[in-house]
Tab-separated table of C-alpha atoms in Angstrom:
chain	number	residue	atom	x	y	z
G	58	MET	CA	16.861	-20.500	-10.627
G	59	ILE	CA	14.398	-20.061	-7.795
G	60	PRO	CA	16.198	-19.926	-4.433
G	61	GLY	CA	15.489	-23.055	-2.507
G	62	ALA	CA	13.716	-24.642	-5.420
G	63	GLY	CA	16.558	-26.792	-6.641
G	64	PRO	CA	18.093	-26.981	-10.147
G	65	HIS	CA	15.912	-27.124	-12.954
G	66	PRO	CA	16.197	-30.379	-14.882
G	67	GLY	CA	16.679	-30.375	-18.590
G	68	ARG	CA	14.270	-31.435	-21.024
G	69	ASP	CA	15.877	-34.942	-21.228
G	70	ALA	CA	15.435	-35.426	-17.452
G	71	PRO	CA	13.106	-38.354	-16.450
G	72	PRO	CA	9.457	-37.246	-15.895
G	73	ARG	CA	9.564	-38.093	-12.308
G	74	GLN	CA	12.450	-35.621	-11.801
G	75	ARG	CA	10.759	-32.909	-13.657
G	76	GLU	CA	7.587	-33.498	-11.599
G	77	GLY	CA	9.448	-33.195	-8.361
G	78	CYS	CA	11.031	-29.974	-9.502
G	79	ARG	CA	7.658	-28.456	-10.312
G	80	LEU	CA	6.251	-29.421	-7.034
G	81	ARG	CA	9.224	-27.870	-5.224
G	82	ARG	CA	8.866	-24.550	-7.143
G	83	ALA	CA	5.044	-24.592	-6.347
G	84	GLY	CA	5.816	-25.182	-2.584
G	85	TRP	CA	8.341	-22.200	-2.546
G	86	ILE	CA	5.945	-19.878	-4.202
G	87	ALA	CA	3.098	-20.696	-1.832
G	88	GLY	CA	5.420	-20.005	1.089
G	89	VAL	CA	6.282	-16.664	-0.189
G	90	VAL	CA	2.497	-15.737	-0.754
G	91	ALA	CA	1.688	-16.898	2.754
G	92	ALA	CA	4.494	-14.989	4.184
G	93	VAL	CA	3.503	-11.754	2.508
G	94	ALA	CA	-0.213	-12.387	3.429
G	95	SER	CA	0.772	-12.651	7.095
G	96	ALA	CA	2.102	-9.088	7.285
G	97	PRO	CA	0.043	-7.028	9.640
G	98	TRP	CA	-0.613	-4.319	6.963
G	99	ALA	CA	-1.415	-6.878	4.180
G	100	ALA	CA	-4.811	-7.726	5.772
G	101	ALA	CA	-6.429	-4.608	4.343
G	102	GLN	CA	-5.413	-1.829	2.127
G	103	ILE	CA	-3.711	1.016	3.560
G	104	PRO	CA	-6.096	3.998	3.478
G	105	SER	CA	-5.388	7.233	1.907
G	106	SER	CA	-8.228	9.275	2.762
G	107	GLY	CA	-11.378	9.387	5.178
G	108	THR	CA	-11.908	10.729	8.623
G	109	ILE	CA	-9.243	10.091	11.233
G	110	SER	CA	-8.535	11.131	14.928
G	111	VAL	CA	-5.470	11.294	16.799
G	112	GLU	CA	-5.786	9.417	20.269
G	113	GLN	CA	-3.701	7.954	22.842
G	114	ALA	CA	-2.729	4.279	22.189
G	115	ALA	CA	-4.606	2.050	24.528
G	116	ASP	CA	-1.393	0.015	25.422
G	117	ALA	CA	0.669	3.186	26.051
G	118	THR	CA	1.957	1.938	29.367
G	119	GLY	CA	4.494	4.272	30.764
G	120	ALA	CA	3.846	6.764	28.149
G	121	GLU	CA	2.517	10.242	28.829
G	122	ALA	CA	-0.820	11.592	27.721
G	123	PRO	CA	-0.116	13.314	24.364
G	124	PRO	CA	0.009	17.169	24.712
G	125	PRO	CA	-2.241	18.938	22.464
G	126	LEU	CA	0.649	20.339	20.542
G	127	PHE	CA	1.718	16.762	19.324
G	128	VAL	CA	-2.069	15.778	18.528
G	129	ASN	CA	-2.506	18.887	16.501
G	130	ALA	CA	0.776	18.613	14.753
G	131	LEU	CA	0.062	14.971	13.825
G	132	GLY	CA	-3.403	16.040	12.665
G	133	GLU	CA	-1.980	18.808	10.305
G	134	VAL	CA	0.413	16.225	8.591
G	135	LEU	CA	-2.509	13.685	8.109
G	136	ALA	CA	-4.551	16.348	6.584
G	137	THR	CA	-1.697	17.055	3.898
G	138	LYS	CA	-1.723	13.137	3.307
G	139	GLY	CA	-5.454	13.324	2.170
G	140	PHE	CA	-7.330	12.502	5.590
G	141	THR	CA	-10.127	14.629	7.350
G	142	THR	CA	-8.940	14.841	11.021
G	143	LEU	CA	-11.512	15.270	13.767
G	144	GLU	CA	-10.679	16.520	17.044
G	145	GLN	CA	-13.222	14.711	19.197
G	146	PRO	CA	-12.350	11.121	19.521
G	147	GLY	CA	-14.971	8.440	18.990
G	148	HIS	CA	-16.350	9.462	15.764
G	149	ALA	CA	-13.731	9.104	12.884
G	150	ALA	CA	-13.724	5.875	10.901
G	151	LEU	CA	-9.934	5.541	11.280
G	152	VAL	CA	-7.714	5.987	14.474
G	153	ALA	CA	-4.260	7.114	14.761
G	154	ASP	CA	-2.989	5.614	17.904
G	155	LEU	CA	-0.205	7.795	19.347
G	156	ARG	CA	2.311	6.791	21.920
G	157	LEU	CA	4.564	9.368	23.396
G	158	THR	CA	7.571	8.867	25.590
G	159	ARG	CA	10.178	11.304	26.728
G	160	GLU	CA	13.279	10.798	29.044
G	161	GLU	CA	16.321	12.585	29.967
G	162	VAL	CA	19.376	10.913	28.740
G	163	GLY	CA	22.205	13.349	29.655
G	164	SER	CA	23.055	17.053	29.523
G	165	ALA	CA	24.868	19.378	27.077
G	166	ALA	CA	25.846	23.142	26.730
G	167	ALA	CA	23.113	24.905	24.683
G	168	ASP	CA	21.813	28.466	24.027
G	169	VAL	CA	18.875	28.668	26.476
G	170	PRO	CA	16.565	31.749	25.942
G	171	VAL	CA	16.471	34.258	28.803
G	172	ASP	CA	14.695	37.616	29.218
G	173	ARG	CA	16.844	40.757	29.538
G	174	ALA	CA	15.347	44.105	30.828
G	175	VAL	CA	16.559	47.237	29.335
G	176	ALA	CA	15.900	50.568	30.783
G	177	SER	CA	15.007	53.464	28.352
G	178	PRO	CA	15.290	56.999	29.362
G	179	GLY	CA	12.369	59.409	29.156
G	180	GLY	CA	8.853	58.750	30.612
G	181	VAL	CA	5.534	59.682	29.251
G	182	GLY	CA	5.792	62.967	27.251
G	183	GLY	CA	9.531	62.812	27.626
G	184	SER	CA	9.540	63.725	31.408
G	185	VAL	CA	12.894	63.803	33.104
G	186	GLY	CA	13.820	61.327	35.729
G	187	ALA	CA	11.140	58.611	34.307
G	188	GLY	CA	11.731	55.559	32.193
G	189	ILE	CA	10.229	52.541	30.819
G	190	SER	CA	11.682	49.044	30.935
G	191	VAL	CA	11.710	46.798	27.988
G	192	THR	CA	12.163	43.010	28.104
G	193	LEU	CA	14.100	41.766	25.214
G	194	PRO	CA	14.704	38.014	24.437
G	195	THR	CA	18.279	36.853	24.303
G	196	ALA	CA	20.276	33.617	24.681
G	197	LYS	CA	22.674	32.392	27.280
G	198	LYS	CA	24.966	29.396	27.263
G	199	SER	CA	24.156	27.071	29.971
G	200	LEU	CA	23.899	23.340	30.722
G	201	ALA	CA	20.426	22.061	29.436
G	202	PRO	CA	19.111	18.465	30.067
G	203	LEU	CA	19.032	16.270	26.750
G	204	VAL	CA	15.565	14.976	26.282
G	205	ARG	CA	14.907	11.864	24.230
G	206	THR	CA	11.456	12.039	22.575
G	207	ARG	CA	10.040	9.056	20.833
G	208	LEU	CA	6.822	9.166	18.852
G	209	GLU	CA	5.094	5.978	17.800
G	210	LEU	CA	1.958	6.038	15.482
G	211	ARG	CA	-0.366	3.311	14.347
G	212	ILE	CA	-3.275	3.562	12.107
G	213	ARG	CA	-6.277	1.139	12.266
G	214	LYS	CA	-9.933	1.028	11.662
G	215	ARG	CA	-12.115	2.126	14.665
G	216	GLY	CA	-13.345	-1.020	16.580
G	217	GLU	CA	-10.638	-3.276	14.952
G	218	GLU	CA	-7.304	-4.391	16.201
G	219	ALA	CA	-5.555	-5.079	12.839
G	220	ILE	CA	-2.862	-2.318	12.265
G	221	LEU	CA	-2.961	-0.969	8.706
G	222	TRP	CA	0.098	1.251	9.016
G	223	GLN	CA	2.811	2.087	11.644
G	224	GLY	CA	5.802	4.146	12.025
G	225	SER	CA	7.915	5.670	14.728
G	226	ALA	CA	10.273	8.677	14.863
G	227	ILE	CA	12.781	9.755	17.535
G	228	THR	CA	14.930	12.901	18.311
G	229	VAL	CA	17.317	13.913	21.303
G	230	ARG	CA	17.343	17.660	21.926
G	231	PRO	CA	18.429	20.062	24.747
G	232	ALA	CA	15.393	21.118	26.560
G	233	GLY	CA	14.369	24.827	26.923
G	234	THR	CA	16.217	25.714	23.680
G	235	LYS	CA	14.665	26.890	20.365
G	236	THR	CA	14.598	23.321	18.815
G	237	GLY	CA	13.916	21.649	21.974
G	238	ARG	CA	10.469	23.366	22.513
G	239	ASP	CA	7.407	21.295	22.380
G	240	GLU	CA	6.156	23.074	19.249
G	241	ALA	CA	9.370	22.317	17.348
G	242	VAL	CA	9.748	18.735	18.496
G	243	ALA	CA	5.998	17.979	17.721
G	244	ALA	CA	6.137	19.372	14.255
G	245	ASP	CA	9.512	17.820	13.299
G	246	LEU	CA	8.452	14.259	14.617
G	247	SER	CA	4.961	14.410	13.152
G	248	GLU	CA	6.484	15.368	9.691
G	249	ALA	CA	9.131	12.702	9.958
G	250	VAL	CA	7.156	9.701	11.031
G	251	LEU	CA	4.620	10.376	8.164
G	252	ARG	CA	7.103	11.361	5.539
G	253	SER	CA	7.098	7.819	3.616
G	254	PHE	CA	3.379	7.382	4.082
G	255	PRO	CA	1.705	5.289	2.759
G	256	ALA	CA	4.816	3.311	2.278
G	257	GLN	CA	5.902	1.471	5.408
G	258	PRO	CA	9.062	3.175	6.978
G	259	GLY	CA	12.204	0.921	7.001
G	260	GLY	CA	12.613	1.394	10.676
G	261	VAL	CA	12.606	4.235	13.382
G	262	VAL	CA	13.161	7.652	11.778
G	263	THR	CA	15.990	9.576	13.431
G	264	VAL	CA	15.500	13.388	13.595
G	265	PRO	CA	18.522	15.590	14.288
């Protein structure tokens, strides 16, 4: 039985009752079709190839200008999905509108890289009384700010407002750490936001 369409009358039901049930079923089906057609991505087929450029969303009020690291990371992931990414905006057939927001939400103890200078005896030619200083990377436990980074992406045709695909990903990481650097955050969020493409993600993708 179709939900909302009422019980199906038997063969022996009066013709008027059978006709009423048929009309109710037709109305229910028409409502479902209309609801699906009204979805923002149903107006056009989601593209899986073509030229595309990553640009800051026009309505990105309160968002920062996307650093090149994030633009490049998204471009690399889009290339694995079949697109040809163009660096200069204004020429690609498709636009990937990027909205990036970052804010501190607390602090936590974390391993923050520091430089440690180590003196080595012996100078040029092993001369006595001279030495060289070598800087070695190390880590020190300290209090680091926790930064919440949210990346939102919408794909549309250039010159059109209709959204063909959209997704978002978020992570909270301590700043200044190995995983909190822009390179790591950009790569991980870009992969996460497009992981299900061309399927629409069920919600905001959370990245540890």
